[in-house]
XYZ file of C-alpha atoms in Angstrom:
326
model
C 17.354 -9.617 -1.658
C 18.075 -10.757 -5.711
C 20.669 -11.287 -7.288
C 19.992 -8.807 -9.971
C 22.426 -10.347 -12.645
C 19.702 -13.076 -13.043
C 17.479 -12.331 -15.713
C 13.606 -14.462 -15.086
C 10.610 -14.405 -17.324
C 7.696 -14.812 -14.976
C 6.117 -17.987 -15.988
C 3.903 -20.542 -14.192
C 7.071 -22.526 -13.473
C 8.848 -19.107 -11.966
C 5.771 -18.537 -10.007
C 5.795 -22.495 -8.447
C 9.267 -21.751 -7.604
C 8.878 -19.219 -5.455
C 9.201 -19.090 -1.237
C 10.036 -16.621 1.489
C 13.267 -15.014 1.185
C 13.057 -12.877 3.836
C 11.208 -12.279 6.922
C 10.022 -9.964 9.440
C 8.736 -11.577 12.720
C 8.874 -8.630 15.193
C 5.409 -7.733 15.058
C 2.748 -8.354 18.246
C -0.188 -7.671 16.063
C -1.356 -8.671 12.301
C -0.750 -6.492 9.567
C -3.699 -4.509 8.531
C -2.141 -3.068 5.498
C 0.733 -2.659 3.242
C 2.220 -0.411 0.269
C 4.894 -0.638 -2.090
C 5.809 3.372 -3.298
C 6.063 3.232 -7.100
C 9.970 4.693 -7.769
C 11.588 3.799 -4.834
C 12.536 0.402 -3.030
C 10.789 1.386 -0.348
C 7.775 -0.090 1.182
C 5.167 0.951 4.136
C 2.944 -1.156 6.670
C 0.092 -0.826 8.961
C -0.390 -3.400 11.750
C -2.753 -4.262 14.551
C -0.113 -3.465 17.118
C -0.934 0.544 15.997
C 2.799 0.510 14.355
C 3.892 2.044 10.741
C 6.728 0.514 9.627
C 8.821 2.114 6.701
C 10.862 -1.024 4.535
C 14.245 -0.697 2.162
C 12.781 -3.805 0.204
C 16.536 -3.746 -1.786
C 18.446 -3.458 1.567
C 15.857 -5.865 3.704
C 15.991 -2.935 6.267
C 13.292 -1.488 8.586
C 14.191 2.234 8.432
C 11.945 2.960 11.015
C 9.015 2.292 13.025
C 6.367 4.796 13.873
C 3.449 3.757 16.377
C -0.087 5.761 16.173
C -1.171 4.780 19.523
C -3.905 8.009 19.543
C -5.566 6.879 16.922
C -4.974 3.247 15.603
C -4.015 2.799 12.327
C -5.561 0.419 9.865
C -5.129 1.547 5.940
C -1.551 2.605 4.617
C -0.344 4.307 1.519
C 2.230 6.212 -0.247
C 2.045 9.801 -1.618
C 4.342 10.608 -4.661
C 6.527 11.425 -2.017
C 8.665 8.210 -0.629
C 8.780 9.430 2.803
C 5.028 10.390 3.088
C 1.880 8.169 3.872
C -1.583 9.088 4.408
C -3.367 6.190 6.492
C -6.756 5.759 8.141
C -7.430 5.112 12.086
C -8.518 2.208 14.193
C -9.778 3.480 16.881
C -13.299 3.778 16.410
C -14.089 7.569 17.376
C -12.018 9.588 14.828
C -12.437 8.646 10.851
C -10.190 11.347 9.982
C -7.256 10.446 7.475
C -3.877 11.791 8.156
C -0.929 13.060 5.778
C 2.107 12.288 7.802
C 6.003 12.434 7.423
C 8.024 9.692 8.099
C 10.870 11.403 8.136
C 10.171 13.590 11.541
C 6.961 11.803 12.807
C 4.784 15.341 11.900
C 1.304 15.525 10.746
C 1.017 17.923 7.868
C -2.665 17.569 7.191
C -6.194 16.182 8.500
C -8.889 14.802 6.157
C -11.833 15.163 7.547
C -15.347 14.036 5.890
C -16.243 10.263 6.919
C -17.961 9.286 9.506
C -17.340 5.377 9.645
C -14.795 2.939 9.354
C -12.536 4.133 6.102
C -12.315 0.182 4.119
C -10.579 1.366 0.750
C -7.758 3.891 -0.149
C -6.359 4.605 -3.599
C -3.522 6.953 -4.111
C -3.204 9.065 -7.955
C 0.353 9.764 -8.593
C -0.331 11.568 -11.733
C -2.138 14.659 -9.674
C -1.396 14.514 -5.742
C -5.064 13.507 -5.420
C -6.724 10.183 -3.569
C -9.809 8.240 -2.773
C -11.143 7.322 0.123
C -14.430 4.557 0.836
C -16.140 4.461 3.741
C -18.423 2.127 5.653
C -20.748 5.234 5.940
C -21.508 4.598 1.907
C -19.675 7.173 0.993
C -16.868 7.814 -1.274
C -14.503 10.831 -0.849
C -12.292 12.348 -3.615
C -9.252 14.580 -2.275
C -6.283 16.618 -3.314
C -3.224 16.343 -1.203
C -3.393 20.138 -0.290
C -6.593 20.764 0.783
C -8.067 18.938 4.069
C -11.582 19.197 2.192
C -12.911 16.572 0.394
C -13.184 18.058 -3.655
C -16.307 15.660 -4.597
C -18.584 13.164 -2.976
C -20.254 9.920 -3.913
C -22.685 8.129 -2.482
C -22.869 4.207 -2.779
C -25.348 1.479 -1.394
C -22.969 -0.969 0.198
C -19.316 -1.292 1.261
C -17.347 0.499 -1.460
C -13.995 -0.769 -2.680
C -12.189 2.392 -4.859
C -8.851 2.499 -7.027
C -7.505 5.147 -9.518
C -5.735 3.407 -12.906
C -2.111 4.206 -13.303
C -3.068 6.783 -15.415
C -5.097 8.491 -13.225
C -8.076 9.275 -15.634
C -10.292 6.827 -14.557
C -11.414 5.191 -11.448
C -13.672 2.376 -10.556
C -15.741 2.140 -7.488
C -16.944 -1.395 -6.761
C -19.861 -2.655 -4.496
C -23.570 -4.632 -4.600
C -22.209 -6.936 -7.396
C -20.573 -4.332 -9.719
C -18.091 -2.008 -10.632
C -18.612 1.535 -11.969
C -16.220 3.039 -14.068
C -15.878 6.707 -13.563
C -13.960 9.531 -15.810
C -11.931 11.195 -13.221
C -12.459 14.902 -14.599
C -16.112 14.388 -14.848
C -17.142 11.655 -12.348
C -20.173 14.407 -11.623
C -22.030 12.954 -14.544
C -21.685 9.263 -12.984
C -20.040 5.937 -14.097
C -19.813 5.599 -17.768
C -19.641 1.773 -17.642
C -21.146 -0.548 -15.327
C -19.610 -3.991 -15.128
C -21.470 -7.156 -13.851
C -19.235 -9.905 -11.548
C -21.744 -12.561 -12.610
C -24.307 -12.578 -9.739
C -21.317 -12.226 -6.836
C -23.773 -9.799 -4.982
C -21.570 -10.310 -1.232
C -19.703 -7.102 0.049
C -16.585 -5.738 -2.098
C -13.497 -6.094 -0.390
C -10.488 -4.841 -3.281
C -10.704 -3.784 -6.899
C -7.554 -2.588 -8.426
C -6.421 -2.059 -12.081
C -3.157 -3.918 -13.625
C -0.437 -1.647 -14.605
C -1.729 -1.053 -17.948
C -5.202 -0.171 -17.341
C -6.715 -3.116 -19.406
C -8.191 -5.199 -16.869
C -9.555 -5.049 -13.436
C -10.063 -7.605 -10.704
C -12.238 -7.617 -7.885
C -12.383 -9.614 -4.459
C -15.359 -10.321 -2.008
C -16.119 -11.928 1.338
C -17.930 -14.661 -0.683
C -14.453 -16.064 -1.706
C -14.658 -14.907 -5.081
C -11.577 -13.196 -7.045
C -13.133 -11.832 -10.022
C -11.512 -10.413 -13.366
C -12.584 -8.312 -16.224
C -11.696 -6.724 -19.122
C -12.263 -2.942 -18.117
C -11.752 -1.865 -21.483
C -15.712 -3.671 -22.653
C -16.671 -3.912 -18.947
C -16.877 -8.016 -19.585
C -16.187 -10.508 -16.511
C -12.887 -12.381 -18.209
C -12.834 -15.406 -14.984
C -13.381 -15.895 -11.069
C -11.798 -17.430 -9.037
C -12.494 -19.543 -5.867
C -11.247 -19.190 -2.216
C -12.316 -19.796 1.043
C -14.348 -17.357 2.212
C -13.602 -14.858 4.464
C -15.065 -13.766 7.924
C -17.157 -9.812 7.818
C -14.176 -8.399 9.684
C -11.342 -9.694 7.563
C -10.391 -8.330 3.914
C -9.648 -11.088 0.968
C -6.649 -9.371 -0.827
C -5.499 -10.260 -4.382
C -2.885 -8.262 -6.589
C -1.801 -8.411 -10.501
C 1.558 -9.602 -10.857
C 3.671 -6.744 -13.102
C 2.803 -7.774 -16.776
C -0.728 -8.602 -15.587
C -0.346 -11.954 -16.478
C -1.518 -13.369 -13.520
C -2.812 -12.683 -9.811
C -1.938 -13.952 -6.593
C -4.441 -13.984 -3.846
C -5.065 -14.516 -0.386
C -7.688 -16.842 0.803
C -10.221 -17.150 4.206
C -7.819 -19.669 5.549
C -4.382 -18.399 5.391
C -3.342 -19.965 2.017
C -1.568 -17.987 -1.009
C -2.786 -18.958 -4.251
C -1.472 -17.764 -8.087
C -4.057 -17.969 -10.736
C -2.963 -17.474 -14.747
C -5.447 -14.364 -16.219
C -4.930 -15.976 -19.672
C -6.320 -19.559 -18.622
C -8.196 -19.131 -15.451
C -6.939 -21.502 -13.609
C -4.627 -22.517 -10.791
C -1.151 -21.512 -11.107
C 0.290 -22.141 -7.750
C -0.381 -22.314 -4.025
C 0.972 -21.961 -0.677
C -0.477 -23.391 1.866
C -0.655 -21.884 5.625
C -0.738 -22.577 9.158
C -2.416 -19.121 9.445
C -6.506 -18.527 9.960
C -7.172 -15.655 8.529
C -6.553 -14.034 4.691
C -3.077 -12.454 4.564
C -2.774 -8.748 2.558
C -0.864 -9.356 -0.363
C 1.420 -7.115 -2.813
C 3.351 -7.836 -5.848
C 6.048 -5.239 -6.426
C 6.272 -2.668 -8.990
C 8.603 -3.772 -11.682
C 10.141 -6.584 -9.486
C 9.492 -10.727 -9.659
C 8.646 -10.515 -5.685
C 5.458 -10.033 -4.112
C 4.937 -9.345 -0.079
C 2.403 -10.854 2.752
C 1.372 -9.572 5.560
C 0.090 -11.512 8.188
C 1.607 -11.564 11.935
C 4.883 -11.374 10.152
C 6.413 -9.368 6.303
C 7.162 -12.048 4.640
C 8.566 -11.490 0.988
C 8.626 -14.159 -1.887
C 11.245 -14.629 -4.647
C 12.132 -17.397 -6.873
C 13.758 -20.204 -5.963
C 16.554 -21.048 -8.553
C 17.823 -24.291 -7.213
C 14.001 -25.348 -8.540
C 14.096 -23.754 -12.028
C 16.301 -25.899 -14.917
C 16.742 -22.623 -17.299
C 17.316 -19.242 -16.684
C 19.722 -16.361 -18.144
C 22.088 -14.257 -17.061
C 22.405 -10.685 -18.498
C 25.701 -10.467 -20.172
């Protein structure tokens, strides 16, 4: 999909540039969820119309297409393997989350333990192990190979959960903060407590950027918050339209963690710059509702998902200088 003897530094001007260079329009429902896996081009979906779709992002191929029409299916995400997912259900009766291969359509395990709506799911590559948040305020920690649950947290509110890259810490977010918890002694509870500056509406996302340093936080209220998770300080917020109880406001840290693109309650894309706060870029949409957004590991591309993949990459007819590698 990019011509990789171009060489970019991602810059606001890079970012502006940027528009859909591919597209996926087969889809009859919206997509509920998406995942890049970490070292592989491939990529994973989750859509309304009870589909999983598996992606060759470098080949702009659908490999296959898997539909869950049992159960629904509403979160996606990799395991360390590229050709494994564990998702969530959609139907309303059965909270259990499911290990399955892509490669033969099997079920290799059940994980059984909420007993609501699962909103958040964080894979750990380091350790085979996940997280799970449900609307029953509770969050589940797993391994891959056991269908029991290996610890249990209870929260007061919607939780939104991510491991770091690392895998040594992870936060859970919800009722206007984030709790920081060391992963091989989360039993003794958070050991830092961030505040999102009096943002006290539901948690939707939190994730870390690659290298661990800072965190960012979205919630129905509109808000797209960011802070330094090394001193637990609120860096900047930003502002979107707000989005409706049923819908999820998305936001992702481009590679370098230099900036974040975000979703917003009426359809729009937006960029913002981490080290100034404000407005890098937006894209503005015909759509109603917030798209789920992606940037991809070690790539300048990020992904929407809306009622059609759509994946962005620079334009270079709009940029005056760029490099080739010799």
């Amino acid at each position: 999909m990019t011509d990789d003897k171009i060489l970019l530094d991602l810059t606001e001007e890079t970012l502006q540039s940027m528009e859909v260079g591919m597209a996926f329009r087969d889809y009859s429902g919206r997509i509920s969820s998406m995942d890049f896996h970490r070292d592989s081009s491939y990529m994973v979906t989750a859509s309304d119309d009870e589909s999983i779709r598996l992606y060759d992002v470098a080949n702009a191929t659908c490999l296959k297409t898997i539909n869950s029409k049992k159960y629904g299916v509403d979160l996606v995400c990799f395991t360390s393997h590229p050709k494994t997912v564990i998702y969530s259900s959609k139907n309303g009766w059965d909270e259990s989350l499911r290990l399955l291969s892509l490669n033969d359509n099997k079920y290799l395990r059940y994980f059984k333990g909420h007993h609501d709506r699962v909103v958040s799911l964080s894979w750990c590559a380091c350790n085979d192990s996940f997280i799970s948040g449900s609307l029953d305020r509770t969050v589940l920690l797993w391994e891959q190979r056991s269908e029991k649950c290996k610890g249990l947290l209870r929260v007061q509110g919607r939780p939104a959960t991510a491991y770091d890259d690392q895998g040594l810490v992870f936060a859970i977010a919800f009722g206007g903060y984030v709790r920081l918890f060391d992963a091989r002694k989360y039993e003794k509870g958070p050991f830092e407590i961030c505040a999102v500056g009096g943002d006290f509406s539901d948690a939707n996302v939190v994730k870390f950027s690659n290298d661990g340093r800072l965190l960012l936080l979205t919630t129905t209220d509109g808000y797209i918050h960011v802070l330094d998770s090394f001193h637990g300080t609120l860096l900047c917020s930003y502002k979107v339209k707000p989005v409706s109880p049923n819908s999820t406001l998305e936001a992702s840290f481009s590679p370098d963690g230099m900036f974040v693109i975000s979703g917003s309650g009426d359809g729009s894309v937006y960029a913002w710059s981490v080290r100034s706060g404000k407005e890098a870029a937006s894209w503005l949409s015909t759509e109603k509702e917030p798209p789920v957004i992606k940037w991809a590991p070690r790539s300048m591309m990020f992904a929407t998902g809306s009622s059609e993949l759509s994946f962005w990459v620079p334009d270079l007819s709009k940029l005056g200088n760029y490099s080739r590698r010799k």
